[in-house]
Amino acid sequence: PRGYVKISNKFFGNSASNMLAKGYFRRLGEDLRKSNFTLLTKSYVSIMFFTTFLAGFAGIFMAVLFMFVGVLLEPPYFYMIDFSKVDPIIRLLKIVWFIPAMPLLTYLVLYFYPSAEKSSLRGNLDYELPFATIQMSAIAGADIEPSNIFRIIALSKEYPNVRNESKKLMNQINLYGYDLTSALRNVASISPSKGWAELLNGLSTTIRSGGDLAKFLSKKAESLLFQYRLDREKAIKSAETFMDIYISVVIAAPMMMMLLLIMINISNLGFNLPTSVLTIIVVSVVALINVIFLVFLHLNQKKI
């Protein structure tokens, strides 16, 4: 274990063990196994607790800092608070939320991070699965021993995510001593991809019943490839829709928004902001929208 893990286990290992013994964090443990984390559930829960504890001190530091330092949207941006003009109690009420917010946000991020990794791994597996199944079908057509199909996939570098799953299968056989059908079921039970789990369970059933492995894989490859084409068409249509929205929102909307804010500012209808502040607001909104679109494209690039 790494140094940070050791420290976390030292301070919060017993608490994590007790909570796991009471049945807490079951879903988190499942997400850790399915997302290929190389940590025990106890260790990860200890890291969650220790990092949240440290984040509490970070929240206190931020609260103390902004108790005496204010922020502006124009130069000089930062200034010292004059308590002769500002009520300390009112100022404290404005910044005290930093203290609970920092540890709460840290805890939530760490709790849901394995689930996000599991979803990412599932998407990558589903993307590679049709093509890997085609290769497996071709290998099975050579009438070789079934476990060698996964051995060949595990040694190849064409499908990195399927390769890792195949390594799990080979470890079940070579290190833990399971037979092939049991290893297939074990790996399927902890797979984040429903398609990969169905393929492994189907292979296990076909091997036990003495069916034609090459024929099964060929039919499965056709089905997966058909589903891949449908998903790709949906992704392309979705990207086209978002492109139209992007052009409308990011190019046309900021210009109209800037003109509207300037007109409101000139007419004194409640806003009294300088042009530099209006520019910062518009640029910030545009930057946020661009980040949202970039996240969407990143999540869908495999499908496109």
GROMACS .gro file of C-alpha atoms in nm:
model
  304
    1PRO     CA    1   0.000   0.000   0.000
    2ARG     CA    2   0.104   0.355  -0.070
    3GLY     CA    3   0.202   0.595   0.206
    4TYR     CA    4  -0.126   0.788   0.207
    5VAL     CA    5  -0.320   0.461   0.231
    6LYS     CA    6  -0.109   0.351   0.529
    7ILE     CA    7  -0.172   0.679   0.710
    8SER     CA    8  -0.545   0.660   0.637
    9ASN     CA    9  -0.564   0.303   0.765
   10LYS     CA   10  -0.370   0.397   1.077
   11PHE     CA   11  -0.616   0.669   1.178
   12PHE     CA   12  -0.946   0.540   1.039
   13GLY     CA   13  -0.891   0.170   0.964
   14ASN     CA   14  -1.080   0.049   1.271
   15SER     CA   15  -1.372   0.283   1.207
   16ALA     CA   16  -1.390   0.169   0.844
   17SER     CA   17  -1.383  -0.198   0.949
   18ASN     CA   18  -1.661  -0.146   1.201
   19MET     CA   19  -1.884   0.030   0.951
   20LEU     CA   20  -1.825  -0.237   0.687
   21ALA     CA   21  -1.906  -0.507   0.944
   22LYS     CA   22  -2.239  -0.333   1.008
   23GLY     CA   23  -2.325  -0.348   0.637
   24TYR     CA   24  -2.244   0.006   0.532
   25PHE     CA   25  -2.078   0.090   0.198
   26ARG     CA   26  -2.187  -0.230   0.024
   27ARG     CA   27  -2.261  -0.048  -0.298
   28LEU     CA   28  -1.929   0.135  -0.277
   29GLY     CA   29  -1.747  -0.198  -0.240
   30GLU     CA   30  -1.926  -0.334  -0.545
   31ASP     CA   31  -1.832  -0.024  -0.746
   32LEU     CA   32  -1.468  -0.061  -0.639
   33ARG     CA   33  -1.456  -0.422  -0.760
   34LYS     CA   34  -1.627  -0.344  -1.089
   35SER     CA   35  -1.409  -0.040  -1.161
   36ASN     CA   36  -1.081  -0.234  -1.120
   37PHE     CA   37  -0.958  -0.041  -0.817
   38THR     CA   38  -0.648  -0.198  -0.660
   39LEU     CA   39  -0.767  -0.113  -0.308
   40LEU     CA   40  -0.960  -0.303  -0.046
   41THR     CA   41  -1.295  -0.150   0.045
   42LYS     CA   42  -1.167  -0.091   0.398
   43SER     CA   43  -0.868   0.104   0.269
   44TYR     CA   44  -1.078   0.318   0.037
   45VAL     CA   45  -1.327   0.400   0.313
   46SER     CA   46  -1.033   0.493   0.538
   47ILE     CA   47  -0.906   0.726   0.264
   48MET     CA   48  -1.254   0.881   0.239
   49PHE     CA   49  -1.265   0.949   0.612
   50PHE     CA   50  -0.908   1.080   0.638
   51THR     CA   51  -0.940   1.307   0.332
   52THR     CA   52  -1.272   1.442   0.461
   53PHE     CA   53  -1.103   1.510   0.796
   54LEU     CA   54  -0.826   1.706   0.623
   55ALA     CA   55  -1.084   1.891   0.413
   56GLY     CA   56  -1.240   2.013   0.737
   57PHE     CA   57  -0.916   2.197   0.819
   58ALA     CA   58  -0.910   2.333   0.464
   59GLY     CA   59  -1.264   2.466   0.518
   60ILE     CA   60  -1.157   2.634   0.842
   61PHE     CA   61  -0.858   2.789   0.664
   62MET     CA   62  -1.080   2.923   0.383
   63ALA     CA   63  -1.328   3.064   0.634
   64VAL     CA   64  -1.054   3.241   0.831
   65LEU     CA   65  -0.896   3.373   0.509
   66PHE     CA   66  -1.216   3.522   0.370
   67MET     CA   67  -1.310   3.654   0.711
   68PHE     CA   68  -1.037   3.915   0.663
   69VAL     CA   69  -1.004   3.923   0.282
   70GLY     CA   70  -1.277   4.031   0.039
   71VAL     CA   71  -1.309   3.961  -0.335
   72LEU     CA   72  -1.400   4.203  -0.614
   73LEU     CA   73  -1.480   4.146  -0.981
   74GLU     CA   74  -1.251   4.432  -1.086
   75PRO     CA   75  -0.899   4.546  -0.989
   76PRO     CA   76  -0.750   4.509  -0.733
   77TYR     CA   77  -0.976   4.198  -0.696
   78PHE     CA   78  -0.870   4.139  -0.332
   79TYR     CA   79  -0.894   4.379  -0.038
   80MET     CA   80  -0.871   4.369   0.340
   81ILE     CA   81  -1.200   4.387   0.530
   82ASP     CA   82  -1.247   4.705   0.732
   83PHE     CA   83  -1.436   4.590   1.044
   84SER     CA   84  -1.509   4.950   1.136
   85LYS     CA   85  -1.752   4.948   0.843
   86VAL     CA   86  -1.852   4.581   0.843
   87ASP     CA   87  -2.024   4.393   1.123
   88PRO     CA   88  -1.801   4.093   1.215
   89ILE     CA   89  -2.106   3.874   1.291
   90ILE     CA   90  -2.259   3.944   0.950
   91ARG     CA   91  -1.924   3.876   0.782
   92LEU     CA   92  -1.887   3.550   0.973
   93LEU     CA   93  -2.235   3.436   0.868
   94LYS     CA   94  -2.142   3.499   0.504
   95ILE     CA   95  -1.830   3.280   0.506
   96VAL     CA   96  -1.899   3.018   0.774
   97TRP     CA   97  -2.049   2.784   0.511
   98PHE     CA   98  -1.692   2.703   0.398
   99ILE     CA   99  -1.640   2.491   0.710
  100PRO     CA  100  -1.909   2.226   0.640
  101ALA     CA  101  -1.902   2.265   0.261
  102MET     CA  102  -1.539   2.159   0.205
  103PRO     CA  103  -1.556   1.821   0.389
  104LEU     CA  104  -1.906   1.748   0.254
  105LEU     CA  105  -1.798   1.811  -0.105
  106THR     CA  106  -1.482   1.603  -0.056
  107TYR     CA  107  -1.679   1.313   0.089
  108LEU     CA  108  -1.934   1.316  -0.194
  109VAL     CA  109  -1.665   1.331  -0.464
  110LEU     CA  110  -1.475   1.037  -0.315
  111TYR     CA  111  -1.793   0.837  -0.260
  112PHE     CA  112  -1.919   0.870  -0.617
  113TYR     CA  113  -1.579   0.855  -0.791
  114PRO     CA  114  -1.571   0.469  -0.813
  115SER     CA  115  -1.919   0.475  -0.965
  116ALA     CA  116  -1.800   0.723  -1.229
  117GLU     CA  117  -1.498   0.503  -1.303
  118LYS     CA  118  -1.726   0.201  -1.335
  119SER     CA  119  -1.943   0.386  -1.587
  120SER     CA  120  -1.635   0.491  -1.785
  121LEU     CA  121  -1.502   0.134  -1.790
  122ARG     CA  122  -1.843   0.004  -1.896
  123GLY     CA  123  -1.849   0.245  -2.190
  124ASN     CA  124  -1.499   0.145  -2.300
  125LEU     CA  125  -1.581  -0.225  -2.276
  126ASP     CA  126  -1.903  -0.186  -2.473
  127TYR     CA  127  -1.709   0.003  -2.741
  128GLU     CA  128  -1.443  -0.268  -2.782
  129LEU     CA  129  -1.669  -0.567  -2.731
  130PRO     CA  130  -1.809  -0.614  -3.087
  131PHE     CA  131  -1.464  -0.613  -3.246
  132ALA     CA  132  -1.307  -0.829  -2.976
  133THR     CA  133  -1.589  -1.081  -3.018
  134ILE     CA  134  -1.521  -1.097  -3.392
  135GLN     CA  135  -1.157  -1.181  -3.317
  136MET     CA  136  -1.261  -1.438  -3.057
  137SER     CA  137  -1.495  -1.598  -3.311
  138ALA     CA  138  -1.209  -1.624  -3.564
  139ILE     CA  139  -0.982  -1.781  -3.300
  140ALA     CA  140  -1.253  -2.028  -3.195
  141GLY     CA  141  -1.292  -2.132  -3.559
  142ALA     CA  142  -0.940  -2.276  -3.542
  143ASP     CA  143  -1.076  -2.538  -3.298
  144ILE     CA  144  -0.835  -2.458  -3.017
  145GLU     CA  145  -0.887  -2.510  -2.643
  146PRO     CA  146  -1.143  -2.247  -2.521
  147SER     CA  147  -0.924  -2.093  -2.251
  148ASN     CA  148  -0.659  -2.015  -2.513
  149ILE     CA  149  -0.906  -1.773  -2.675
  150PHE     CA  150  -0.879  -1.548  -2.371
  151ARG     CA  151  -0.507  -1.612  -2.341
  152ILE     CA  152  -0.456  -1.475  -2.693
  153ILE     CA  153  -0.679  -1.172  -2.619
  154ALA     CA  154  -0.492  -1.111  -2.292
  155LEU     CA  155  -0.158  -1.107  -2.475
  156SER     CA  156  -0.275  -0.875  -2.753
  157LYS     CA  157  -0.282  -0.495  -2.729
  158GLU     CA  158  -0.565  -0.417  -2.969
  159TYR     CA  159  -0.839  -0.404  -2.706
  160PRO     CA  160  -0.690  -0.277  -2.379
  161ASN     CA  161  -1.009  -0.295  -2.170
  162VAL     CA  162  -1.115  -0.639  -2.294
  163ARG     CA  163  -0.752  -0.741  -2.248
  164ASN     CA  164  -0.766  -0.650  -1.878
  165GLU     CA  165  -1.087  -0.847  -1.835
  166SER     CA  166  -0.928  -1.145  -2.009
  167LYS     CA  167  -0.633  -1.122  -1.770
  168LYS     CA  168  -0.878  -1.147  -1.481
  169LEU     CA  169  -1.012  -1.466  -1.636
  170MET     CA  170  -0.666  -1.616  -1.684
  171ASN     CA  171  -0.575  -1.530  -1.324
  172GLN     CA  172  -0.887  -1.712  -1.206
  173ILE     CA  173  -0.768  -2.023  -1.391
  174ASN     CA  174  -0.389  -2.009  -1.346
  175LEU     CA  175  -0.360  -1.858  -0.997
  176TYR     CA  176  -0.681  -1.953  -0.817
  177GLY     CA  177  -0.732  -2.292  -0.982
  178TYR     CA  178  -1.089  -2.247  -1.110
  179ASP     CA  179  -1.209  -2.437  -1.412
  180LEU     CA  180  -1.299  -2.232  -1.719
  181THR     CA  181  -1.676  -2.228  -1.671
  182SER     CA  182  -1.647  -2.121  -1.305
  183ALA     CA  183  -1.393  -1.854  -1.399
  184LEU     CA  184  -1.627  -1.722  -1.668
  185ARG     CA  185  -1.911  -1.690  -1.417
  186ASN     CA  186  -1.687  -1.528  -1.155
  187VAL     CA  187  -1.555  -1.261  -1.393
  188ALA     CA  188  -1.906  -1.200  -1.532
  189SER     CA  189  -2.038  -1.136  -1.181
  190ILE     CA  190  -1.799  -0.843  -1.124
  191SER     CA  191  -1.806  -0.699  -1.474
  192PRO     CA  192  -1.934  -0.340  -1.513
  193SER     CA  193  -2.052  -0.418  -1.869
  194LYS     CA  194  -2.379  -0.604  -1.914
  195GLY     CA  195  -2.277  -0.705  -2.267
  196TRP     CA  196  -1.945  -0.853  -2.152
  197ALA     CA  197  -2.117  -1.037  -1.865
  198GLU     CA  198  -2.376  -1.182  -2.103
  199LEU     CA  199  -2.101  -1.296  -2.339
  200LEU     CA  200  -1.910  -1.471  -2.061
  201ASN     CA  201  -2.222  -1.636  -1.919
  202GLY     CA  202  -2.320  -1.747  -2.270
  203LEU     CA  203  -1.976  -1.897  -2.325
  204SER     CA  204  -1.999  -2.079  -1.992
  205THR     CA  205  -2.337  -2.227  -2.086
  206THR     CA  206  -2.216  -2.323  -2.435
  207ILE     CA  207  -1.905  -2.497  -2.298
  208ARG     CA  208  -2.100  -2.688  -2.032
  209SER     CA  209  -2.361  -2.803  -2.284
  210GLY     CA  210  -2.101  -2.899  -2.546
  211GLY     CA  211  -2.229  -2.647  -2.802
  212ASP     CA  212  -2.048  -2.503  -3.100
  213LEU     CA  213  -1.833  -2.226  -2.954
  214ALA     CA  214  -1.735  -2.073  -3.291
  215LYS     CA  215  -2.100  -2.054  -3.402
  216PHE     CA  216  -2.208  -1.897  -3.074
  217LEU     CA  217  -1.936  -1.632  -3.093
  218SER     CA  218  -2.016  -1.561  -3.458
  219LYS     CA  219  -2.385  -1.500  -3.382
  220LYS     CA  220  -2.296  -1.294  -3.077
  221ALA     CA  221  -2.055  -1.082  -3.283
  222GLU     CA  222  -2.328  -1.011  -3.540
  223SER     CA  223  -2.568  -0.904  -3.265
  224LEU     CA  224  -2.311  -0.681  -3.093
  225LEU     CA  225  -2.201  -0.524  -3.420
  226PHE     CA  226  -2.562  -0.444  -3.511
  227GLN     CA  227  -2.613  -0.280  -3.171
  228TYR     CA  228  -2.287  -0.089  -3.216
  229ARG     CA  229  -2.409   0.055  -3.547
  230LEU     CA  230  -2.736   0.165  -3.385
  231ASP     CA  231  -2.551   0.331  -3.096
  232ARG     CA  232  -2.318   0.505  -3.337
  233GLU     CA  233  -2.610   0.647  -3.537
  234LYS     CA  234  -2.769   0.775  -3.217
  235ALA     CA  235  -2.441   0.933  -3.109
  236ILE     CA  236  -2.397   1.108  -3.446
  237LYS     CA  237  -2.751   1.247  -3.438
  238SER     CA  238  -2.699   1.360  -3.081
  239ALA     CA  239  -2.372   1.533  -3.178
  240GLU     CA  240  -2.545   1.710  -3.468
  241THR     CA  241  -2.816   1.835  -3.233
  242PHE     CA  242  -2.561   1.962  -2.984
  243MET     CA  243  -2.368   2.132  -3.264
  244ASP     CA  244  -2.678   2.334  -3.357
  245ILE     CA  245  -2.735   2.420  -2.991
  246TYR     CA  246  -2.369   2.518  -2.951
  247ILE     CA  247  -2.381   2.757  -3.247
  248SER     CA  248  -2.696   2.919  -3.113
  249VAL     CA  249  -2.593   2.940  -2.748
  250VAL     CA  250  -2.220   3.013  -2.762
  251ILE     CA  251  -2.201   3.238  -3.070
  252ALA     CA  252  -2.531   3.427  -3.091
  253ALA     CA  253  -2.644   3.431  -2.728
  254PRO     CA  254  -2.336   3.607  -2.574
  255MET     CA  255  -2.363   3.895  -2.822
  256MET     CA  256  -2.731   3.943  -2.743
  257MET     CA  257  -2.666   3.905  -2.371
  258MET     CA  258  -2.389   4.167  -2.379
  259LEU     CA  259  -2.607   4.416  -2.568
  260LEU     CA  260  -2.898   4.354  -2.332
  261LEU     CA  261  -2.686   4.408  -2.020
  262ILE     CA  262  -2.536   4.728  -2.164
  263MET     CA  263  -2.883   4.862  -2.251
  264ILE     CA  264  -3.010   4.781  -1.902
  265ASN     CA  265  -2.703   4.942  -1.750
  266ILE     CA  266  -2.742   5.261  -1.957
  267SER     CA  267  -3.114   5.290  -1.881
  268ASN     CA  268  -3.051   5.257  -1.503
  269LEU     CA  269  -3.312   4.985  -1.456
  270GLY     CA  270  -3.147   4.837  -1.148
  271PHE     CA  271  -2.802   4.741  -1.271
  272ASN     CA  272  -2.508   4.968  -1.210
  273LEU     CA  273  -2.216   4.755  -1.325
  274PRO     CA  274  -1.914   4.880  -1.520
  275THR     CA  275  -1.845   4.743  -1.866
  276SER     CA  276  -1.546   4.539  -1.739
  277VAL     CA  277  -1.769   4.353  -1.492
  278LEU     CA  278  -2.029   4.287  -1.764
  279THR     CA  279  -1.752   4.149  -1.985
  280ILE     CA  280  -1.632   3.918  -1.706
  281ILE     CA  281  -1.988   3.790  -1.653
  282VAL     CA  282  -2.042   3.717  -2.022
  283VAL     CA  283  -1.699   3.554  -2.065
  284SER     CA  284  -1.756   3.339  -1.754
  285VAL     CA  285  -2.094   3.220  -1.883
  286VAL     CA  286  -1.944   3.137  -2.224
  287ALA     CA  287  -1.654   2.952  -2.060
  288LEU     CA  288  -1.894   2.749  -1.845
  289ILE     CA  289  -2.102   2.655  -2.149
  290ASN     CA  290  -1.787   2.549  -2.337
  291VAL     CA  291  -1.681   2.329  -2.044
  292ILE     CA  292  -2.024   2.161  -2.046
  293PHE     CA  293  -1.999   2.092  -2.419
  294LEU     CA  294  -1.642   1.963  -2.388
  295VAL     CA  295  -1.750   1.722  -2.114
  296PHE     CA  296  -2.033   1.598  -2.335
  297LEU     CA  297  -1.800   1.544  -2.632
  298HIS     CA  298  -1.545   1.367  -2.413
  299LEU     CA  299  -1.810   1.130  -2.278
  300ASN     CA  300  -1.942   1.054  -2.626
  301GLN     CA  301  -1.621   1.047  -2.832
  302LYS     CA  302  -1.601   0.668  -2.820
  303LYS     CA  303  -1.951   0.638  -2.959
  304ILE     CA  304  -1.885   0.888  -3.239
   0.00000   0.00000   0.00000
